[in-house]
Short mmCIF file of C-alpha atoms and ligand atoms in Angstrom, two decimals:
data_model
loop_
_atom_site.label_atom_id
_atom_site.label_comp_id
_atom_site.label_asym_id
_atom_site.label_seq_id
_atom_site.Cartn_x
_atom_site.Cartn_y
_atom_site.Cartn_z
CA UNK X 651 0.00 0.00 0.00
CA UNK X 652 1.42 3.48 -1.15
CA UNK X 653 1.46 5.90 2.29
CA UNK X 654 1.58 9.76 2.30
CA UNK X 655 5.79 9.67 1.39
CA UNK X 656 4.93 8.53 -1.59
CA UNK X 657 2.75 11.88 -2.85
CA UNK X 658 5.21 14.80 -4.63
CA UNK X 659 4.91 17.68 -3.25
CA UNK X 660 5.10 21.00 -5.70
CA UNK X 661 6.64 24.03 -4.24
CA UNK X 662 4.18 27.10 -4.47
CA UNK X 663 5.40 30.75 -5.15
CA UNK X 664 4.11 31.32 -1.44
CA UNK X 665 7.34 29.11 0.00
CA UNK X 666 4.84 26.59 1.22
CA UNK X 667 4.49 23.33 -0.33
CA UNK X 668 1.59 20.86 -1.02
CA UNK X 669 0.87 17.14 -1.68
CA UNK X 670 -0.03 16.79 -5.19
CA UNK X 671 -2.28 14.26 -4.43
CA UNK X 672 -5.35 14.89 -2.27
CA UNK X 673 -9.42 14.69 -0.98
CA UNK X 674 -11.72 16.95 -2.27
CA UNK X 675 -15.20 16.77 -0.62
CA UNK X 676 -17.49 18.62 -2.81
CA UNK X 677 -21.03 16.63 -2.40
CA UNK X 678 -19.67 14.38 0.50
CA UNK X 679 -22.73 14.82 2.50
CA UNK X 680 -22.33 16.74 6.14
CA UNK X 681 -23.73 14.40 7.52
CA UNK X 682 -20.86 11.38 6.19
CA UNK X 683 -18.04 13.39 5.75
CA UNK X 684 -16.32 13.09 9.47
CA UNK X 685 -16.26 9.26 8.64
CA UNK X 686 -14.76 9.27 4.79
CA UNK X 687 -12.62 12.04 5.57
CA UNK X 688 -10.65 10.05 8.79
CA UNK X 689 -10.74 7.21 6.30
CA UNK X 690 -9.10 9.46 3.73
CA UNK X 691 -6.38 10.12 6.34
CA UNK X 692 -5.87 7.11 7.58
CA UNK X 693 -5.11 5.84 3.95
CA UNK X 694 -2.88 8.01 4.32
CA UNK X 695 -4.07 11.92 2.37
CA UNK X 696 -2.88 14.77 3.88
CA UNK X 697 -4.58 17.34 2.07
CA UNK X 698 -8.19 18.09 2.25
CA UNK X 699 -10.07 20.51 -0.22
CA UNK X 700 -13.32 21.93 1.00
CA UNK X 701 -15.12 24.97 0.55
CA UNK X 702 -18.07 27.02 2.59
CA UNK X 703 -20.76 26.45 0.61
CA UNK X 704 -20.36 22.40 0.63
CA UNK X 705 -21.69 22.93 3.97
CA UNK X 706 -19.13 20.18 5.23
CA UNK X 707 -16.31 22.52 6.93
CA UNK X 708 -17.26 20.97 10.42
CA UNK X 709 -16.90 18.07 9.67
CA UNK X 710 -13.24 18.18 7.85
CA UNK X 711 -12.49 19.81 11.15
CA UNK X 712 -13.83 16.81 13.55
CA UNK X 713 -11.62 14.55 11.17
CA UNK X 714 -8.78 16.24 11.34
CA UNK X 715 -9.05 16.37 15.30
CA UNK X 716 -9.80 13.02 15.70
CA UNK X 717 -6.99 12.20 13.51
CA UNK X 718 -4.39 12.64 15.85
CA UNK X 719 -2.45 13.98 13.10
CA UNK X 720 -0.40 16.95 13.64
CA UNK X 721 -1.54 19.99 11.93
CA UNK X 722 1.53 21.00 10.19
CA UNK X 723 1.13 17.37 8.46
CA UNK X 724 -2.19 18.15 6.87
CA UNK X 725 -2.15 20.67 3.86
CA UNK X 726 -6.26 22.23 4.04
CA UNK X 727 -7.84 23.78 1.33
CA UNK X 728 -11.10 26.23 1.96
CA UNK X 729 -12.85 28.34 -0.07
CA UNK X 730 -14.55 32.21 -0.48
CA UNK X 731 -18.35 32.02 -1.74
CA UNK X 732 -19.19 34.73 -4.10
CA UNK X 733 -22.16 36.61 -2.03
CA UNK X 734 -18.97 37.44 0.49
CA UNK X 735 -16.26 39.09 -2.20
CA UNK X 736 -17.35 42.46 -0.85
CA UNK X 737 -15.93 45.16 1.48
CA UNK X 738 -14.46 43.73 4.02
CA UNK X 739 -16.45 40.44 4.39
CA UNK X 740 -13.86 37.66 3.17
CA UNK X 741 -12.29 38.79 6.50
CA UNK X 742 -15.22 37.69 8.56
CA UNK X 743 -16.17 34.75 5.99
CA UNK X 744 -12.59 33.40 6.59
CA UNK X 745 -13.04 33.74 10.37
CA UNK X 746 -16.37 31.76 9.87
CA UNK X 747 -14.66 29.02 8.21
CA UNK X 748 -11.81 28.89 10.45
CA UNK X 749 -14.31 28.56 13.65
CA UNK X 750 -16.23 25.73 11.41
CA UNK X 751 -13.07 23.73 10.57
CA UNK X 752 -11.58 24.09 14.40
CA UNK X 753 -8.11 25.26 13.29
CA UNK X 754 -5.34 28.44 13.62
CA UNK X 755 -4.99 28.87 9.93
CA UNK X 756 -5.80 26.87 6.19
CA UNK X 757 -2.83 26.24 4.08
CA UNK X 758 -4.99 27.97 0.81
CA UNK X 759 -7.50 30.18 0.90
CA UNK X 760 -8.98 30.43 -2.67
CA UNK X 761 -11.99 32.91 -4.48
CA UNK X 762 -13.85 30.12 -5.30
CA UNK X 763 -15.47 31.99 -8.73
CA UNK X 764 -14.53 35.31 -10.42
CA UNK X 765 -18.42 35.77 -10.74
CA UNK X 766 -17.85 38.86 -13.15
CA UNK X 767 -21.64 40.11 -12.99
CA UNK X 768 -21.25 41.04 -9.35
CA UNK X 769 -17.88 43.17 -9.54
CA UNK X 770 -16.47 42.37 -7.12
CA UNK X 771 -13.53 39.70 -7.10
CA UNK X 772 -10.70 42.28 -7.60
CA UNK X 773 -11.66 43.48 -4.36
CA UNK X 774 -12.14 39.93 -2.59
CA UNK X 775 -8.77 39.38 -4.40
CA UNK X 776 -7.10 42.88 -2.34
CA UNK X 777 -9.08 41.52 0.91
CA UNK X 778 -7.40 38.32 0.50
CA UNK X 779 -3.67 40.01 -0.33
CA UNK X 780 -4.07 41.63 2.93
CA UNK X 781 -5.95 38.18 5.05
CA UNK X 782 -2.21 36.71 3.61
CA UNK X 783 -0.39 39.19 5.76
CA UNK X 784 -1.50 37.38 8.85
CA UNK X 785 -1.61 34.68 10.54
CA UNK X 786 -4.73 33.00 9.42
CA UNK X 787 -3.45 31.93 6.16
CA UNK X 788 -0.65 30.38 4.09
CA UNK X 789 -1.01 30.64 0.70
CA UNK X 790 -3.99 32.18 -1.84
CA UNK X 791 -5.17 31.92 -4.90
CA UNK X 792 -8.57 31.43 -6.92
CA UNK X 793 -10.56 28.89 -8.73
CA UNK X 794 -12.55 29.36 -12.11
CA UNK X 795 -10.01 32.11 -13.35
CA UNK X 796 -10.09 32.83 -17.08
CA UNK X 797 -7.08 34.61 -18.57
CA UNK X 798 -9.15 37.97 -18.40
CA UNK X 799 -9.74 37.54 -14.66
CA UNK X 800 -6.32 36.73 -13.96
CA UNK X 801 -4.79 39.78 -15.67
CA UNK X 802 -7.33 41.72 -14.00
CA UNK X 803 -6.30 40.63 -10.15
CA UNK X 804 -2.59 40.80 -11.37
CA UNK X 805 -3.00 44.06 -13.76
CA UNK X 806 -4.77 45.76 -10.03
CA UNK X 807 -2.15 44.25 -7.32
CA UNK X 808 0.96 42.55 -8.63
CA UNK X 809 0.30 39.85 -6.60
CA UNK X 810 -0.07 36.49 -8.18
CA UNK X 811 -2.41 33.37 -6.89
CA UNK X 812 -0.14 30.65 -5.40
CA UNK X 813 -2.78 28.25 -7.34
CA UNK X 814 -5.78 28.13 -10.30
CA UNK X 815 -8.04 25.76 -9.18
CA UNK X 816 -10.11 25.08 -12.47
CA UNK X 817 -12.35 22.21 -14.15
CA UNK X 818 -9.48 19.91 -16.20
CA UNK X 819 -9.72 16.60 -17.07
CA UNK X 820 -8.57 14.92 -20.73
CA UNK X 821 -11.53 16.19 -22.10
CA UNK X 822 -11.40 20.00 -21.05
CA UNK X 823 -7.87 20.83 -20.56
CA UNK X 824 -8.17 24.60 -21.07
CA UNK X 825 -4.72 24.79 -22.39
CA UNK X 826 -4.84 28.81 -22.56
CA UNK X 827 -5.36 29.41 -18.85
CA UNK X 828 -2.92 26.64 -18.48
CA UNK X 829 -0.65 28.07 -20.81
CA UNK X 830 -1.05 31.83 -18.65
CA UNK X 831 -0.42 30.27 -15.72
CA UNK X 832 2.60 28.66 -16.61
CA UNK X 833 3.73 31.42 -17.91
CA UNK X 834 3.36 33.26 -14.41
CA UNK X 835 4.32 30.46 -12.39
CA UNK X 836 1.00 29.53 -10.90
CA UNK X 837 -0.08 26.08 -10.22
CA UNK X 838 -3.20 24.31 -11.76
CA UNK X 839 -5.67 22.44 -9.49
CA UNK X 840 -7.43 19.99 -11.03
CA UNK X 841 -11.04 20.13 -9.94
CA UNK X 842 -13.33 17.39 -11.91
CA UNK X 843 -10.13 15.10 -12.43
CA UNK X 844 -12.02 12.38 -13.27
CA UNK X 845 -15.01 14.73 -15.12
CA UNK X 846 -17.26 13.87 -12.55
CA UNK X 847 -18.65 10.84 -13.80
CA UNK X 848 -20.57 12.81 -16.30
CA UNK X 849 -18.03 12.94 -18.91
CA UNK X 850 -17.49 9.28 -20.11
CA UNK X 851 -13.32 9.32 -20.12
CA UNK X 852 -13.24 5.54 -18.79
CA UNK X 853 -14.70 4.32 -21.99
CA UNK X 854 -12.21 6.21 -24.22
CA UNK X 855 -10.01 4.05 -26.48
CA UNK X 856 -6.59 6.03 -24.98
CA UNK X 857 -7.60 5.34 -21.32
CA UNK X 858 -8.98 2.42 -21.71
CA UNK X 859 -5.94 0.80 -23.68
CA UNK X 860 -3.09 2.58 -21.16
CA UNK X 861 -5.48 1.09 -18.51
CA UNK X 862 -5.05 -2.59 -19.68
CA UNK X 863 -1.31 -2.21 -20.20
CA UNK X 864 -0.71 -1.64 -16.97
CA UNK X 865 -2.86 -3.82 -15.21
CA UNK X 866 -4.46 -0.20 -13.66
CA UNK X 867 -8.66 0.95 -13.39
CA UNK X 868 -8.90 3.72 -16.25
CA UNK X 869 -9.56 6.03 -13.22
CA UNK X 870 -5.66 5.55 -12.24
CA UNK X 871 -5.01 6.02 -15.80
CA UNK X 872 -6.50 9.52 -15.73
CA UNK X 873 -5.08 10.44 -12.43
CA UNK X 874 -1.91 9.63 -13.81
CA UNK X 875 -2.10 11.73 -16.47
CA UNK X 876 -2.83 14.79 -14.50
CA UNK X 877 0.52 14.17 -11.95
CA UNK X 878 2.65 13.54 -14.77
CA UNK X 879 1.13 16.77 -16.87
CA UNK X 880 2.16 18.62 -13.23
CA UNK X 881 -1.37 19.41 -11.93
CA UNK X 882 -2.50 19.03 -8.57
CA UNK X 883 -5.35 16.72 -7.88
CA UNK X 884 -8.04 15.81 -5.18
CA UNK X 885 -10.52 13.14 -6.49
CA UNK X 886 -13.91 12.28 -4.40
CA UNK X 887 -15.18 9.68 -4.15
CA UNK X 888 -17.19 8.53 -0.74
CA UNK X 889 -16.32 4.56 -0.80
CA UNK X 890 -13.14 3.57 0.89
CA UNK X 891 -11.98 1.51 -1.79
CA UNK X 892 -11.78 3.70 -4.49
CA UNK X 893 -10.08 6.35 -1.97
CA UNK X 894 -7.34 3.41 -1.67
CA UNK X 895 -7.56 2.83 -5.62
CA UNK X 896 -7.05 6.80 -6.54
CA UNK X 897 -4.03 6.77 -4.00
CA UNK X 898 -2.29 4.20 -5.64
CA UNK X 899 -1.23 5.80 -8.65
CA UNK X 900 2.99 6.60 -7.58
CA UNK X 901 4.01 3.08 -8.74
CA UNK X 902 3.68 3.45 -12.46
CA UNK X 903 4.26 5.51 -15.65
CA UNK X 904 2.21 5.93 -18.24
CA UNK X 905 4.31 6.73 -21.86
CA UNK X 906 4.89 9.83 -23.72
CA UNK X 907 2.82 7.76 -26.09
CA UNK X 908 0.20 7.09 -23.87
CA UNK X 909 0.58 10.61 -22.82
CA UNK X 910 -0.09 12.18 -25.80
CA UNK X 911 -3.17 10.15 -26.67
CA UNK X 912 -4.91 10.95 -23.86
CA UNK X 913 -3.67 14.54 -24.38
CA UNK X 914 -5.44 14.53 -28.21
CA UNK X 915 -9.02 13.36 -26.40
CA UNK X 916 -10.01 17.00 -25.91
CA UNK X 917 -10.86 18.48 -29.34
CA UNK X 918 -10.26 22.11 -28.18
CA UNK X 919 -13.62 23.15 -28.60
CA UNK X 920 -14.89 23.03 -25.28
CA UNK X 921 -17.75 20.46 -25.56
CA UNK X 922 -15.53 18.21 -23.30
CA UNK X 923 -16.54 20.90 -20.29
CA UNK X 924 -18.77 19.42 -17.29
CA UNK X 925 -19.21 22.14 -14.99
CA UNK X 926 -20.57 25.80 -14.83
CA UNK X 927 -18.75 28.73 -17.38
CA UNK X 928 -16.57 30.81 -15.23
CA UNK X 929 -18.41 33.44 -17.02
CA UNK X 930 -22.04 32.52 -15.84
CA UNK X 931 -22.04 31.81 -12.45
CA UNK X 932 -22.73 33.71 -9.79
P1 NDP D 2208 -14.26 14.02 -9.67
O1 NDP D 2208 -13.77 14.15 -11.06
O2 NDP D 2208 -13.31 13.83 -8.55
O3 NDP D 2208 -15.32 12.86 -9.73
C1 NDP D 2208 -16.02 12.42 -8.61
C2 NDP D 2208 -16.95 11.31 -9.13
O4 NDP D 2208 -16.17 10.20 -9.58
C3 NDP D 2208 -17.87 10.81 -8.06
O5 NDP D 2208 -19.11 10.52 -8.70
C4 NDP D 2208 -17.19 9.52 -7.56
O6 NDP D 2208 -18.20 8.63 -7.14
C5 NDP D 2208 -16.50 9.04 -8.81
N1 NDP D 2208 -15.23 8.33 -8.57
C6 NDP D 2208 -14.22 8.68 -7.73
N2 NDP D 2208 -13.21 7.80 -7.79
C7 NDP D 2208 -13.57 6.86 -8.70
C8 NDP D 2208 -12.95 5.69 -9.19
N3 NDP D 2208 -11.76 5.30 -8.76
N4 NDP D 2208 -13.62 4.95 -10.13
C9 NDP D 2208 -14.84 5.34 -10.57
N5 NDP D 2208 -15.47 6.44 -10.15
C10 NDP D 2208 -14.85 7.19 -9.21
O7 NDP D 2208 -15.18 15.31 -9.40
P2 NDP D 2208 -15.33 16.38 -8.26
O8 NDP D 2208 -16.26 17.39 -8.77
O9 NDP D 2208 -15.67 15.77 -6.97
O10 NDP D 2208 -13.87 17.05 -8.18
C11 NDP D 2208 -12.93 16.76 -7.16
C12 NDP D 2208 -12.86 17.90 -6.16
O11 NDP D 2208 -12.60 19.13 -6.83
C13 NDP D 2208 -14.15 18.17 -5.41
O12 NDP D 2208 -14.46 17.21 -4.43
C14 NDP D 2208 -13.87 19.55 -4.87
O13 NDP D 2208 -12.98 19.48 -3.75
C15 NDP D 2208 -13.18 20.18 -6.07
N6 NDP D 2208 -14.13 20.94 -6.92
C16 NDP D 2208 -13.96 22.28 -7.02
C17 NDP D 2208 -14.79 23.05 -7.78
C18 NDP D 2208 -14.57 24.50 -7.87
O14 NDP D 2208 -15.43 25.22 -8.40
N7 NDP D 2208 -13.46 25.02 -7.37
C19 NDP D 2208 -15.94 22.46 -8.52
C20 NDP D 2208 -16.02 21.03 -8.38
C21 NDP D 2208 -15.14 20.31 -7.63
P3 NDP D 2208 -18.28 8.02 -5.63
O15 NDP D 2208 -18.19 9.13 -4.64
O16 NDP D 2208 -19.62 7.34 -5.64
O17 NDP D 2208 -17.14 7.04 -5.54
#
């Protein structure tokens, strides 16, 4: 069984580094998440990505408590909603979350969407430039960032996001935010790594052929992909033995061949997307 020394971890342009491999708990229910979350940590994840409006902050924090494990081992993701990007109210959001998850401080504190109609995530993005000054947080950045948004946070502040978190998956790769953020040295979180279920990936001749070769479950195949393309990852999944399955994914390589087939299975034309446009939520 592969244990937590066998994640990479990718430096951030905060000094602060994270496992590239982690949990993400979007629709783990509040009511189960305590339970799958320990379970996630006993198999051995140390790093959790939540948010405030899954509604499950508490319980990431009871796990983590009952864990045992020390803080400084466990890398914790949380998130801004978009109702609280003005004034000063990411400050008392953040505090919120912090009292919900029962901790000092979260290792990433991201704007969760640019939602352009309200106006308001260049300021959420200053709020958060000044939250970083503190205690309370480690590193920021933001999630559903277009190019446009980016340059806008960096054009107003000079300060760039440690982190994109953004849908990506073999089908949607969004190479020209990738491409930006390579460019600026910020790291891509993969949210949707798997394209939620709704996107059909397994049954695709590249993954399912690299899958066979190696003896692997086409959702290792995937996850693959994404830590040997350099993005960060945190599949869900709420049954222990797929949380052991998407951990085990350090002892093998796929090919630059394999690679590059499962790199041609998005067409570029953004049919391949699963979740919301940056652009239209709010
Ligand atoms: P994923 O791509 O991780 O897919 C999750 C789905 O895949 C679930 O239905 C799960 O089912 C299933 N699954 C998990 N592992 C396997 C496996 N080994 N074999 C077959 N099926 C599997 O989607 P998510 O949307 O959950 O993305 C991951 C994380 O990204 C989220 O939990 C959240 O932390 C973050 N996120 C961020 C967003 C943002 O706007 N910033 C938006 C969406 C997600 P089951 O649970 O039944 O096993």
């Amino acid at each position: 069984m592969a244990d937590q020394h066998d994640v990479p971890r990718i430096a951030l342009n905060s000094g602060y580094d994270i496992p590239q491999l982690g949990y993400g708990v979007f629709k783990v229910p509040p009511a189960e998440t305590e339970k799958v979350v320990l379970e996630a940590l006993e198999l051995g994840y140390r790093h959790i990505d939540t948010a405030a409006i899954y509604g499950n902050e508490e319980g990431v924090g009871a796990a983590i408590a009952k864990s045992g494990i020390p803080r400084d081992e466990i890398f914790l993701t949380t998130k801004l909603w978009n109702d609280r990007q003005g004034g000063d109210e990411p400050r008392a959001a953040l505090e919120e979350s912090l009292t919900k998850l029962g901790v000092d401080y979260v290792d990433l504190y991201l704007i969760h969407w640019p939602a352009p109609a309200n106006g308001t995530f260049v300021n959420a993005w200053k709020q958060l430039a000044a939250l970083n000054e503190g205690e309370a947080i480690r590193s920021i950045g933001v999630s559903n960032f277009l190019v446009e948004h980016l340059e806008a946070i960096h054009g107003e502040t000079g300060v760039l996001p440690a982190v994109n978190q953004i849908e990506l998956h073999p089908a949607y790769q969004q190479r020209d935010v990738v491409a930006w953020c390579a460019d600026h040295g910020v790291h891509i979180e993969a949210w949707g790594p798997l394209g939620q279920g709704k996107y059909d990936l397994f049954g695709v001749p590249a993954v399912h052929d690299a899958a066979s070769a190696h003896d692997r479950t086409p959702a290792q195949v995937v996850l693959r992909w994404h830590i040997q393309k350099g993005n960060i990852v945190f599949p869900k999944s709420v049954k222990a033995d797929r949380l052991r399955e998407n951990f085990r994914i350090f002892d093998f390589a796929l090919s630059d061949a394999e690679m590059s087939a499962i790199d041609a299975i998005d067409p570029g034309d953004g049919s391949g997307r699963v979740g919301a446009h940056p652009t239209e939520l709010h």
